[in-house]
Coordinates of C-alpha atoms and ligand atoms in Angstrom, one line a residue:
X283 CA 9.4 20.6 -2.4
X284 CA 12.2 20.6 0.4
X285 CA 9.8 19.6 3.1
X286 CA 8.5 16.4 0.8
X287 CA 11.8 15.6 0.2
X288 CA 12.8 15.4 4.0
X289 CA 10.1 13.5 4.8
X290 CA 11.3 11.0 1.9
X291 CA 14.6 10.6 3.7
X292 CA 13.1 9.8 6.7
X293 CA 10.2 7.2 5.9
X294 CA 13.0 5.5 3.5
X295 CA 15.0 5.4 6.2
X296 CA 12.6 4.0 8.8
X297 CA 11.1 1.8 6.8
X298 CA 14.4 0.1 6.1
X299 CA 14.8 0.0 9.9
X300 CA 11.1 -1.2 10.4
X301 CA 11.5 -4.1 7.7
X302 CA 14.7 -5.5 9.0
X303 CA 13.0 -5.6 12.0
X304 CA 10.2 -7.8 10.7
X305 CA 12.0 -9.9 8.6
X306 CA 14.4 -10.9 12.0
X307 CA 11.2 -11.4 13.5
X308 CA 10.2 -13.5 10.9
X309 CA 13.2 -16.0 10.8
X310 CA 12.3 -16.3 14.5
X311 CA 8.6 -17.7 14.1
X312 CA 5.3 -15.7 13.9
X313 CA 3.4 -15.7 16.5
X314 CA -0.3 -14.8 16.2
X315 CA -1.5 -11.8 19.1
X316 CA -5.1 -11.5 17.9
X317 CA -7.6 -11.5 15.0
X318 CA -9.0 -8.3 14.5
X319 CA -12.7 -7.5 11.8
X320 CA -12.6 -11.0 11.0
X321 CA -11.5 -14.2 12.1
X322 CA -9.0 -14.3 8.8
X323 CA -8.0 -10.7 9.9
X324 CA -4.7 -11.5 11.7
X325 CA -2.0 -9.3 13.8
X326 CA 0.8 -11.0 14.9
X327 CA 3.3 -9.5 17.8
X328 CA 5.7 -8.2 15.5
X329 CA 3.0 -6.1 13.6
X330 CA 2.9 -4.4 16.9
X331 CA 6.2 -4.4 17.9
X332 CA 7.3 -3.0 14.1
X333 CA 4.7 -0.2 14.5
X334 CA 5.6 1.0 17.9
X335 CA 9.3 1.4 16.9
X336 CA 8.2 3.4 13.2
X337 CA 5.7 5.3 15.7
X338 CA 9.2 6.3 18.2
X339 CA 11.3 6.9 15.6
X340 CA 8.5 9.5 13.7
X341 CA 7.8 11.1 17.1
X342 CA 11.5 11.5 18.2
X343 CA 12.4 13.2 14.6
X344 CA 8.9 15.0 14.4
X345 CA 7.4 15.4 17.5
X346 CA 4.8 17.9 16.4
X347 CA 3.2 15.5 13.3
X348 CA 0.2 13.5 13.8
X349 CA -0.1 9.6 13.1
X350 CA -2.6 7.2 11.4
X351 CA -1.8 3.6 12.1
X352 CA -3.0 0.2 11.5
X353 CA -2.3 -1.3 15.1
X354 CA -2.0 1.6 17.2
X355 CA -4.6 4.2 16.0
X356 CA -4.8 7.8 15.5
X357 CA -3.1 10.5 17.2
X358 CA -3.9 14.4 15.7
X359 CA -0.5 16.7 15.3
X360 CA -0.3 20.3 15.1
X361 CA 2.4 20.4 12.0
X362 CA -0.2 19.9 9.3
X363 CA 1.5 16.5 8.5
X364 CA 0.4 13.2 9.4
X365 CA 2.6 9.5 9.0
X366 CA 0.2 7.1 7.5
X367 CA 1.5 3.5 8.5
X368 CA 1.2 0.1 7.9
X369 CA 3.8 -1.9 9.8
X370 CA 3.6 -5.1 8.0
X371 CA 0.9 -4.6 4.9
X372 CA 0.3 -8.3 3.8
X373 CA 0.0 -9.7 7.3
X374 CA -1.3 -13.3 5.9
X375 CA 1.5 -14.0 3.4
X376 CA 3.6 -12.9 6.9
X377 CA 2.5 -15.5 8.8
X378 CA 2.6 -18.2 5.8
X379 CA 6.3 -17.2 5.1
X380 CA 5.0 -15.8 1.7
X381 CA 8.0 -13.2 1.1
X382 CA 5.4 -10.7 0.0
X383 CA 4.6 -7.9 2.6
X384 CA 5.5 -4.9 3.4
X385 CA 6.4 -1.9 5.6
X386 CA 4.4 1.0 4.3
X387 CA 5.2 4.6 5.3
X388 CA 3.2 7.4 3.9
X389 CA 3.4 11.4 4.8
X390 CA 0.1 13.2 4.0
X391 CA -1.0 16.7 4.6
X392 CA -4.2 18.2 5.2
X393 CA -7.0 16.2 7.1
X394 CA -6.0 12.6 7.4
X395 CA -8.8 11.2 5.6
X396 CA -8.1 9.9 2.2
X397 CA -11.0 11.8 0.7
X398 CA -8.7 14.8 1.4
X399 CA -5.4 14.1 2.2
X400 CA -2.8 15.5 -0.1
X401 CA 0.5 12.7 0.1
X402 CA 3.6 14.1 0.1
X403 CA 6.2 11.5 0.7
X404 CA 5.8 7.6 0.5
X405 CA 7.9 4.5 1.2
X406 CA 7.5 0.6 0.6
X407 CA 9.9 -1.5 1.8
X408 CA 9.8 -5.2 0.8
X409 CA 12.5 -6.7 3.0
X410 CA 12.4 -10.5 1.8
X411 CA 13.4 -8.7 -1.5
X412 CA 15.1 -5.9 -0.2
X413 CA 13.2 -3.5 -2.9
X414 CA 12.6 0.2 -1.4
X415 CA 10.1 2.0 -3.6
X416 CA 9.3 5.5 -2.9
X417 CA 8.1 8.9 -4.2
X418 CA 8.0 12.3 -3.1
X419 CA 5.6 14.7 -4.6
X420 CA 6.9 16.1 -8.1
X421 CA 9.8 14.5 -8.0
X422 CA 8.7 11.0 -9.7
X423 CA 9.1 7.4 -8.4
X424 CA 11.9 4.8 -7.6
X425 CA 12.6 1.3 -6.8
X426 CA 15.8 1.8 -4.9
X427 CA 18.3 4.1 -7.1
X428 CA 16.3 3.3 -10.3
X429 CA 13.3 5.7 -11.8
X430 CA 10.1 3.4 -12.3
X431 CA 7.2 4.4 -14.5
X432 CA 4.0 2.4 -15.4
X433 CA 3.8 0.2 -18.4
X434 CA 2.8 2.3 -21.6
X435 CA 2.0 0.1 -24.1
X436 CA -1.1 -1.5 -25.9
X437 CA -2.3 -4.3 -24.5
X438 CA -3.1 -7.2 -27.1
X439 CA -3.3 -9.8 -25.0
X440 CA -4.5 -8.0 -22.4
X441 CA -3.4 -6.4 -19.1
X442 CA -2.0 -7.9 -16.7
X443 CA -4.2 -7.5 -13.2
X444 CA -4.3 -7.6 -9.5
X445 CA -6.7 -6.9 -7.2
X446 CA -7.4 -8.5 -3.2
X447 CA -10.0 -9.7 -1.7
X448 CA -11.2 -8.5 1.6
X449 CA -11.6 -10.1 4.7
X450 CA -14.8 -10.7 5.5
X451 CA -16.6 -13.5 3.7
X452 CA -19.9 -11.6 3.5
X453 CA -18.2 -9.5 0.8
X454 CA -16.5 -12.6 -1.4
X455 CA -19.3 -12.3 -3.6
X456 CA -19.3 -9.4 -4.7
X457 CA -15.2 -9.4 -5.0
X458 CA -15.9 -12.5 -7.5
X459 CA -18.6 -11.0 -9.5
X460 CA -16.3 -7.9 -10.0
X461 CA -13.3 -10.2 -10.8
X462 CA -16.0 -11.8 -14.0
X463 CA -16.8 -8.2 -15.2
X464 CA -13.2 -7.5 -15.1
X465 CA -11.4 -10.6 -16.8
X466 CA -12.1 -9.7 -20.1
X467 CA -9.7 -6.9 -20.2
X468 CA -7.1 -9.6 -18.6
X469 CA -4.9 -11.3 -19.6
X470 CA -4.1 -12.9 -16.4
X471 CA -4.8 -11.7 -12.9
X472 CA -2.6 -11.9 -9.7
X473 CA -3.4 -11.7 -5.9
X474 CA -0.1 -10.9 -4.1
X475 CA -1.8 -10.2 -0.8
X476 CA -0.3 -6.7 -0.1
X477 CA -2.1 -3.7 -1.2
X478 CA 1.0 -1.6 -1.5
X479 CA 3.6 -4.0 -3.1
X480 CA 0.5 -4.2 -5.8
X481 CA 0.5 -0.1 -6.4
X482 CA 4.6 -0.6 -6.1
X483 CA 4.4 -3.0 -9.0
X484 CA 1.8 -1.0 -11.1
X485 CA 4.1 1.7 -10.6
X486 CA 7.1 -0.1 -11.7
X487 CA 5.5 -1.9 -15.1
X488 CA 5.2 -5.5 -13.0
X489 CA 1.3 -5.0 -13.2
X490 CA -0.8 -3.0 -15.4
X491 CA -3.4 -2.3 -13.7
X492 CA -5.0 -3.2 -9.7
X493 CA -8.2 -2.8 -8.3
X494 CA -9.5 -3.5 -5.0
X495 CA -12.3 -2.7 -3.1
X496 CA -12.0 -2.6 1.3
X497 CA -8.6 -1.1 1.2
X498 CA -7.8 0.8 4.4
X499 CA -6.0 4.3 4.5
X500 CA -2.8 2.7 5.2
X501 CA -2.6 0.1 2.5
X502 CA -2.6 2.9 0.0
X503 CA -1.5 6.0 1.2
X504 CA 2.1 5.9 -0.3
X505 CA 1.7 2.9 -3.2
X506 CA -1.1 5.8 -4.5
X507 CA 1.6 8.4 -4.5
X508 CA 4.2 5.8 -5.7
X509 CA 2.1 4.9 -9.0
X510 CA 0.9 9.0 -9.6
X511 CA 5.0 9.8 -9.4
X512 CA 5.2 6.7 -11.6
X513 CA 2.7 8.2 -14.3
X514 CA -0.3 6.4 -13.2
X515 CA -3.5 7.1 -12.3
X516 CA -5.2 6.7 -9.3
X517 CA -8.7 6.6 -8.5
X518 CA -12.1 5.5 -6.4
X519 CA -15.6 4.5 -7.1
X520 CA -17.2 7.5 -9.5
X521 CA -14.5 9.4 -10.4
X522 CA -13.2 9.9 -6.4
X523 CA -10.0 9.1 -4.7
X524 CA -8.7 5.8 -3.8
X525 CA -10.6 4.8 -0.9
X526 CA -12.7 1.8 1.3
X527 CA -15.3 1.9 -1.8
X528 CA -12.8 1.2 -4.7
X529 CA -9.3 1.8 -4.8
X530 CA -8.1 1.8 -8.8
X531 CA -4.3 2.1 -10.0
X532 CA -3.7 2.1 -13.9
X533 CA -2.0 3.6 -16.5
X534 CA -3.7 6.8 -18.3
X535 CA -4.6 4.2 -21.4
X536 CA -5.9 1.7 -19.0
X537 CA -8.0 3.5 -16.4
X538 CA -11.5 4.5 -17.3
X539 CA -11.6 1.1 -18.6
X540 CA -10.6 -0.8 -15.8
X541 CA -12.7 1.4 -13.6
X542 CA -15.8 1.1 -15.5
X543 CA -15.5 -2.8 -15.2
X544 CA -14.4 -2.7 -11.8
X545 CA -17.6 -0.5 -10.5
X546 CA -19.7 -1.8 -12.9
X547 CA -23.5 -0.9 -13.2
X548 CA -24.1 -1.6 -9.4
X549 CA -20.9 -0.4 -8.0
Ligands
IPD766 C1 -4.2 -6.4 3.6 C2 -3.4 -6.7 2.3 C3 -4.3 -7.4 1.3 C4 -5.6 -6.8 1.0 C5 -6.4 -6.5 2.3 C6 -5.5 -5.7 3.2 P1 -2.9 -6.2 5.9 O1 -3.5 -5.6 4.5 O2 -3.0 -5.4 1.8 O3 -3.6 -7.6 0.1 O4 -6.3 -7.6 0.1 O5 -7.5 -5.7 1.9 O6 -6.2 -5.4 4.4 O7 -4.1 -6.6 6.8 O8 -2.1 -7.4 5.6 O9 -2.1 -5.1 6.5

């Protein structure tokens, strides 16, 4: 698609922009500039200062799309396409100087909800590795110049997970208990702390499967498109999309497995 493509072009290259931006920002101190659903939930000034300059540069090249983003909101466009954004997705490892976060770009069409969206383009930039993975629709999935593609193989000793844990300490224990039903199939599990550099990695064979329940539209919207590009499947609580109930990324050989464990009988 010539249009997907396009939009490729352009998130890849704001989101190279966007992360420089960041990771200048970052060399210079973080500062916090609020907490936001929880007291953990942090923004700092340069989430809002990265967002603003991704939302001016999508609105000087595209004036007529919509936008969906994590710090500044929603704005409806009249193009049938909406950016989905998250200007720095692992906000925590951010602060800490952990050099795993992430700008994430996403272009989605149709109503921008995720129980109906349809993404088209997707970008996410790592710029403390300086690793760009994107996707456009039908046209598979990259990690800079090279085609990724999720891990095929048998696991023996098991798969190696991820998954996060939200914010809010009322839901910790129901993150843990889901964490127990899922270790068998594991043979190790990793929490990275950025939604979308976890789909990046399932996409690209790091991980082998992710699961995460709480994610937001923006932590997913292009790692999603990222791991389907890649081979993958991606999926929600009872057989739906990847959403705020359950948000599943595996291989085909993986997936019903790891979602069944990850809902369980309780959800
Ligand atoms: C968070 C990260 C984290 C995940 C949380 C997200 P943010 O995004 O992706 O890994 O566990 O659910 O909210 O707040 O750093 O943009």
């Amino acid at each position: 698609m010539a249009l997907a493509h396009d939009l490729t072009t352009l998130a890849l290259e704001i989101a190279r922009e966007a992360g420089e931006l960041a990771r200048r920002r970052r060399t210079e101190g973080v500062a916090i500039a609020a907490t936001k659903s929880a007291l953990a939930d942090i923004v700092t000034e340069a989430d809002r200062e990265v967002e603003d300059l991704i939302r001016a540069r999508l609105s000087a090249a595209r004036p007529d799309d919509g936008f969906l983003g994590e710090e500044t909101g929603a704005e409806r466009g009249v193009s049938g396409i909406t950016w989905v954004v998250d200007p720095i997705d692992g906000t925590v490892n951010y602060a800490y100087g952990i050099p795993a976060y992430a700008v994430s770009i996403a272009a989605v069409t149709g109503e921008p909800a995720p129980a109906t969206w349809e993404a088209i383009a997707g970008a996410v930039f790592n710029p403390a590795m300086g690793e760009l993975f994107h996707a456009t629709i039908g046209e598979g999935a990259w990690l800079d110049d090279q085609r990724i593609a999720v891990n095929a193989e048998p696991w023996p000793a098991g798969a190696l997970l991820a998954t996060g844990f939200g914010y809010d300490p009322s839901t910790h224990a129901g993150d843990l208990a889901r964490v127990a039903r899922v270790m068998p199939l594991a043979r190790d599990l990793r929490r990275i702390g950025a939604a979308s550099l976890d789909l990046a990695y399932v996409a690209a064979g790091r991980l082998d499967g992710y699961f995460e329940r709480g994610l937001q539209p923006w932590d997913h919207a292009a790692g999603a498109l990222i791991v389907r590009e890649a081979g993958g499947i991606t999926g929600g609580s009872e057989g739906g999309r990847p959403g705020n109930a359950m948000t599943i990324a595996a291989p085909p050989a993986l997936y019903e497995t790891l979602l069944a464990a990850a809902i369980g009988d309780t959800h």
